[in-house]
C-alpha positions as semicolon CSV with decimal commas, in nm:
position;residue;x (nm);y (nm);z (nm)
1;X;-2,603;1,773;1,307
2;X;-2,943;1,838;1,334
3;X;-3,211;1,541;1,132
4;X;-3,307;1,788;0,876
5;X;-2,962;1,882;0,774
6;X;-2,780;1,732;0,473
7;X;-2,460;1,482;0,540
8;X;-2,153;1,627;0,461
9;X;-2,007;1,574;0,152
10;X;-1,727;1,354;0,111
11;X;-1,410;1,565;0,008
12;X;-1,345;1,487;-0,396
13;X;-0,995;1,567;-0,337
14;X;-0,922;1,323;-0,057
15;X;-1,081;1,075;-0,229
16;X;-0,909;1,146;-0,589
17;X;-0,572;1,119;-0,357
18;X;-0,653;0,751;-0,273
19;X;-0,772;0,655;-0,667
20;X;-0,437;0,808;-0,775
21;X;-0,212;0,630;-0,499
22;X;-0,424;0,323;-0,611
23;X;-0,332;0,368;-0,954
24;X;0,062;0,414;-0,843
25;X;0,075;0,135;-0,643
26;X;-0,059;-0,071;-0,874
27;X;0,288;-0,020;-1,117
28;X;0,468;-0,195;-0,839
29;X;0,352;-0,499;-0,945
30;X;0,554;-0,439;-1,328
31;X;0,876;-0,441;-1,139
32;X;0,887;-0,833;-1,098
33;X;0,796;-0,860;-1,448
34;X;1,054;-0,642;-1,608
35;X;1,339;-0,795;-1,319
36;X;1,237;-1,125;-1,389
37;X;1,574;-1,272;-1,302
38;X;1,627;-1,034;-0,988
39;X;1,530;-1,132;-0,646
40;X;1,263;-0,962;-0,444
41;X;1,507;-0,838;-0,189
42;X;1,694;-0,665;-0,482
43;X;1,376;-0,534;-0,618
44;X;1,271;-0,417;-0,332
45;X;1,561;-0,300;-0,205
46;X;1,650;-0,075;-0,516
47;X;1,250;0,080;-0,531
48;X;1,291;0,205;-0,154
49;X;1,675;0,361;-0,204
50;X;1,505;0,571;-0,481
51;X;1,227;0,640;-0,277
52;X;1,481;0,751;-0,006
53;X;1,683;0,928;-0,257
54;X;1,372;1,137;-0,380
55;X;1,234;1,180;-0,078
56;X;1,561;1,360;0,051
57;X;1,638;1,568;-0,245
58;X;1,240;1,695;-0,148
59;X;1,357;1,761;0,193
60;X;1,666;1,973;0,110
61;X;1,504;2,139;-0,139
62;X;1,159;2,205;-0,002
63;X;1,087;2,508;0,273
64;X;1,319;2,458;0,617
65;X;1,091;2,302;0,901
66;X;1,235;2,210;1,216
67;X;1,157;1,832;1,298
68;X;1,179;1,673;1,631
69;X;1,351;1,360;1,703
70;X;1,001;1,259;1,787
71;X;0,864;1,266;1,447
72;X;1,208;1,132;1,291
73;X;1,156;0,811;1,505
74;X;0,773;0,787;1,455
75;X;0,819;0,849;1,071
76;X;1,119;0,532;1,058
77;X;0,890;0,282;1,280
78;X;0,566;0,330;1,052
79;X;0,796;0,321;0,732
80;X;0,971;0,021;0,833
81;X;0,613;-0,147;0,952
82;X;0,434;-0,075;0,622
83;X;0,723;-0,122;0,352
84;X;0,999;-0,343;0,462
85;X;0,850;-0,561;0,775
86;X;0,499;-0,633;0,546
87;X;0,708;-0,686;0,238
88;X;0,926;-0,918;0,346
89;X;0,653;-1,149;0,508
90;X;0,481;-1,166;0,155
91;X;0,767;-1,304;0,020
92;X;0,834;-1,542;0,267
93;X;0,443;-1,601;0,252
94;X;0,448;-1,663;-0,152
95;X;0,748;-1,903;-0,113
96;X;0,636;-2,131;0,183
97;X;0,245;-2,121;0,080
98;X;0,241;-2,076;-0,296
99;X;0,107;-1,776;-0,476
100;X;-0,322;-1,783;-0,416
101;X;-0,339;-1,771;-0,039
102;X;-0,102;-1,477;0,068
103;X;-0,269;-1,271;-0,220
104;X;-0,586;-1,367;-0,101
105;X;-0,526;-1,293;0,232
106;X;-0,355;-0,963;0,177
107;X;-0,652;-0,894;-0,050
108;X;-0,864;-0,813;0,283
109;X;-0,689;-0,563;0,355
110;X;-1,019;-0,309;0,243
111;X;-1,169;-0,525;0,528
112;X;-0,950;-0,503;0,771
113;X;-0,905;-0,114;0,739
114;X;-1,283;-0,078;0,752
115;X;-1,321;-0,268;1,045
116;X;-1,021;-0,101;1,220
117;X;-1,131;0,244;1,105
118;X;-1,505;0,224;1,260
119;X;-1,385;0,108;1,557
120;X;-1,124;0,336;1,633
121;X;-1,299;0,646;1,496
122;X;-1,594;0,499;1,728
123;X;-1,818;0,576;1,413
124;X;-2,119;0,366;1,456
125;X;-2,170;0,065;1,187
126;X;-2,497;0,105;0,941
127;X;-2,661;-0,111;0,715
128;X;-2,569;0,041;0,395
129;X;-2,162;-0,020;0,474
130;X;-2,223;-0,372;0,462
131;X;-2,333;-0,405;0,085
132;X;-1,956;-0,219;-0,018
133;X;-1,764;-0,473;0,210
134;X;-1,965;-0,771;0,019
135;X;-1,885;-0,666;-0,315
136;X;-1,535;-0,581;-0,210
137;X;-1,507;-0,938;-0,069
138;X;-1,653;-1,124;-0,353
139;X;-1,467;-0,881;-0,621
140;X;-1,111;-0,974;-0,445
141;X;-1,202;-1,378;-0,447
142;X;-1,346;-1,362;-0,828
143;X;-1,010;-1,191;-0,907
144;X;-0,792;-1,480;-0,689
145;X;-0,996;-1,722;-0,855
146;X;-0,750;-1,824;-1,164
147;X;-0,480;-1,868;-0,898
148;X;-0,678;-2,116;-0,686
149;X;-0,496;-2,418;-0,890
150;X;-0,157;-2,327;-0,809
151;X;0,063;-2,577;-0,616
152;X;0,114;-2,536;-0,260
153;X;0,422;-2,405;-0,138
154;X;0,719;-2,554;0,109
155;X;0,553;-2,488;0,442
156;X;0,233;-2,421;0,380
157;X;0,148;-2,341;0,764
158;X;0,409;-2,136;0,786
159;X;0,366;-1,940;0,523
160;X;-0,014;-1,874;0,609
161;X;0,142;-1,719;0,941
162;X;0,344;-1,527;0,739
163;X;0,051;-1,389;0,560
164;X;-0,158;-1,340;0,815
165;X;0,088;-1,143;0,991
166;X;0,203;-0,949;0,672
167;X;-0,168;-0,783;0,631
168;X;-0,174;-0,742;1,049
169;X;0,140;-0,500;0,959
170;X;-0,026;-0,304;0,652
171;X;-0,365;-0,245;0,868
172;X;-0,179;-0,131;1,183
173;X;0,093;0,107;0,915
174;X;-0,273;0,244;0,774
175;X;-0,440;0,287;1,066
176;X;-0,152;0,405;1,287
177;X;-0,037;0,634;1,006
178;X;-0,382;0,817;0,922
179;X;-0,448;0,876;1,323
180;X;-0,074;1,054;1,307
181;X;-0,184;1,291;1,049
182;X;-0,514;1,339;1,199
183;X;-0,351;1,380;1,524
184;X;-0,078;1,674;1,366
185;X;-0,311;1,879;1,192
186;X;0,024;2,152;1,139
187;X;0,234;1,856;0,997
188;X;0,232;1,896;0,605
189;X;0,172;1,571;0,479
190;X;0,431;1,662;0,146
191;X;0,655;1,676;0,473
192;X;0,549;1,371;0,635
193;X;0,590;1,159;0,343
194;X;0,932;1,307;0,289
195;X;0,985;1,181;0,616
196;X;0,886;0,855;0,570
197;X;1,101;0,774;0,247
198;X;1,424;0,899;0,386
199;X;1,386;0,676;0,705
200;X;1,427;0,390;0,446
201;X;1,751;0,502;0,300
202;X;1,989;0,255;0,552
203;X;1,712;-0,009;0,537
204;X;1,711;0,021;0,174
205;X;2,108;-0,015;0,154
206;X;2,136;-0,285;0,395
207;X;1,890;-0,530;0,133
208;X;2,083;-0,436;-0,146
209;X;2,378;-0,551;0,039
210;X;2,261;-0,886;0,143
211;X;2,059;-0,944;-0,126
212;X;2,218;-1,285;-0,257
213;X;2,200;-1,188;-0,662
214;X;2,375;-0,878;-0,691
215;X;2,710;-1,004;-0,786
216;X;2,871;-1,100;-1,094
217;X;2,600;-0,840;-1,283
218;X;2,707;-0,658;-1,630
219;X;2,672;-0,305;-1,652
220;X;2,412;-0,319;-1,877
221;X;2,200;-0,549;-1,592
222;X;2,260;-0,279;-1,348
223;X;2,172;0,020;-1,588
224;X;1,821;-0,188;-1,679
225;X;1,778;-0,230;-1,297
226;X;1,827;0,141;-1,184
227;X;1,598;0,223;-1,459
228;X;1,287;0,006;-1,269
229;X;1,410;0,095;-0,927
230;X;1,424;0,499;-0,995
231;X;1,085;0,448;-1,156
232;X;0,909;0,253;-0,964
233;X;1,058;0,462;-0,626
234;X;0,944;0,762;-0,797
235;X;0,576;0,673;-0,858
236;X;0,483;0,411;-0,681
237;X;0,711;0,487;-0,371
238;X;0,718;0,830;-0,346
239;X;0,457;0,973;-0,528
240;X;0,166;0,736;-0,423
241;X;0,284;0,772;-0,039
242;X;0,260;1,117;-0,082
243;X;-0,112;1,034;-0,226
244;X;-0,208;0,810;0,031
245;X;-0,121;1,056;0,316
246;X;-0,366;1,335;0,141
247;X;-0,611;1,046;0,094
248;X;-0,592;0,930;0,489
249;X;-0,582;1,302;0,641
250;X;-0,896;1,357;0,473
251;X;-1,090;1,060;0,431
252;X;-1,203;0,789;0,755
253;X;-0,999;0,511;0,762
254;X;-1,269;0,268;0,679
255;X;-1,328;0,444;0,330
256;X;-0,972;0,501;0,306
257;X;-0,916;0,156;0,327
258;X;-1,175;-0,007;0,069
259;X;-1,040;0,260;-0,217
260;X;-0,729;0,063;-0,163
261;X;-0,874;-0,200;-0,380
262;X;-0,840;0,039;-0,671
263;X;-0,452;-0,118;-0,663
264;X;-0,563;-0,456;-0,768
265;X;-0,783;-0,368;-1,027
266;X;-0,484;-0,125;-1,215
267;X;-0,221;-0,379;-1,149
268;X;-0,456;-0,657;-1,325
269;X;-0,456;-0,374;-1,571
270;X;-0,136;-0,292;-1,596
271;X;-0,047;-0,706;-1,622
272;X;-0,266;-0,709;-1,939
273;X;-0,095;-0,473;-2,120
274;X;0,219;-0,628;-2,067
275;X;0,088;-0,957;-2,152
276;X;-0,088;-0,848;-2,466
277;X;-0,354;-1,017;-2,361
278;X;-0,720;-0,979;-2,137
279;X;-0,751;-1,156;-1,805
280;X;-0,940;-1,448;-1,735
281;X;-1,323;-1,398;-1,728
282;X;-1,266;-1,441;-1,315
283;X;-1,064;-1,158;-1,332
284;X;-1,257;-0,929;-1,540
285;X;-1,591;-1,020;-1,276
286;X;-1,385;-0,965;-1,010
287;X;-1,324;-0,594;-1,142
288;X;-1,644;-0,553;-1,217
289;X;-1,712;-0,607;-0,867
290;X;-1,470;-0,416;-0,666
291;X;-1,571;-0,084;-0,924
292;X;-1,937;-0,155;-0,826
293;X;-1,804;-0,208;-0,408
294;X;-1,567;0,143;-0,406
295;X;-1,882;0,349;-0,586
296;X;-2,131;0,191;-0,316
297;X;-1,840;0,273;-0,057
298;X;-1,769;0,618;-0,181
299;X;-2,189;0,705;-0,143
300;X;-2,245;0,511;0,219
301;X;-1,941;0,707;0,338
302;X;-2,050;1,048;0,191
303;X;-2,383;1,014;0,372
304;X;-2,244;0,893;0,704
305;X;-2,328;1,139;0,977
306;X;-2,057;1,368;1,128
């Protein structure tokens, strides 16, 4: 691009694709609430079956495209990475350290994608991406902040491992997954994500199997519990994968990956409203922070030269 010429402009859809699976994702965070006296295998286990479910009905229903074993196997290995491997360390994480430090760690996730991103798009690092990481980073800590009280878990080393290791797995899923789509320019992503929920269907039916609380449950438990699961599969599995796939064929990963901070500020959202009640003043800085690090992101990234 010549020095004259104007940056391109970010695309509005891409980056409405990430707000939205933000938005989605951020529901997730009801289903605990509302299956208070499930486990998190269970919970988990029922939000990826409908996920599955939905994601095959989309298949068989949608236009006929021939897909290779290739794609079947890369689609199940980044689905299993991002969903069930990362999951299941944040639980074990949350038990064995307590609540604040896996959700603090995990919180850097915006970092870790931007770093990734830059570095394996080889885009060149500039002054004015720094100010969007800062905010991002303060925003996330402001918002941990009412948590930093909370009593250490059973194996506290452990379960920093576990977290560590947990948001290793969601930056390599993001990473690996946008450089797939990039990489498959013919591959609709509608397609791609259809891909990815069915490969969770015997994952998904294997948790619900082992998942220690599922006996001895009255109809009316299980009826309440498909109603979450089919919901929260729908919208927050589904429908914000589907999001996020728009979001990282368009977008670099490094922007990609701070609008992912969007999440946290509609689940603390979404947690007030079911509480009836604001968050903590931490909180509500914390917000104000990571709204004022995405629109700093969203502007550095639009001006960044092609």
């Amino acid at each position: 691009m010549s020095p004259g010429a104007a940056a391109p402009a970010l695309p509005l859809p891409a980056v409405a694709a990430a707000l939205g699976a933000g938005a989605l994702w951020g529901l997730a965070f009801l289903a605990p609430l509302a299956l208070a006296d499930w486990s998190p295998l269970a919970i988990s286990g029922g939000r990826y079956l409908a996920y599955a479910l939905v994601a095959l009905v989309a298949l068989l229903a949608g236009p006929r495209r021939p897909t290779s074993a290739r794609e079947w196997l890369a689609a199940w290995l980044l689905s299993l990475l991002g969903n069930v491997v990362y999951y299941l360390l944040f639980a074990y994480a949350v038990r064995a350290a307590g609540s604040y430090l896996p959700t603090l760690v995990i919180g850097a996730l915006p970092v870790t994608l931007a770093i990734v991103g830059q570095w394996r798009e080889r885009r060149p690092w500039r002054v004015r991406h720094l100010p969007p990481l800062a905010l991002i980073v303060a925003g996330l800590a402001c918002v941990n902040l009412g948590e930093s009280g909370a009593v250490r878990g059973e194996d506290y080393p452990a379960g920093v491992l576990a977290a560590v290791a947990a948001l290793a797995c969601w930056t390599l899923f993001g990473a690996a997954n946008s450089d797939y789509l990039k990489r498959h320019p013919a591959l609709p992503a509608g397609h791609w994500n259809n891909l990815l929920g069915a490969g969770l269907l015997p994952v998904a039916l294997l948790m619900l199997a082992v998942a220690p609380d599922t006996a001895a449950r009255s109809p009316a438990d299980w009826q309440h519990f498909w109603w979450i699961a089919a919901g929260t599969g729908l919208t927050a599995g589904w429908a914000a994968s589907g999001l996020w796939n728009l979001a990282s064929r368009g977008l670099p990963v490094a922007l990609a990956g701070q609008l992912i901070v969007c999440e946290t500020l509609f689940a603390s959202a979404y947690a007030a409203l079911w509480h009836g009640a604001l968050p903590p003043a931490a909180t509500l800085a914390g917000a104000a922070l990571l709204v004022a690090g995405v629109l700093l992101a969203i502007r550095a990234f639009a001006a960044q030269p092609s």
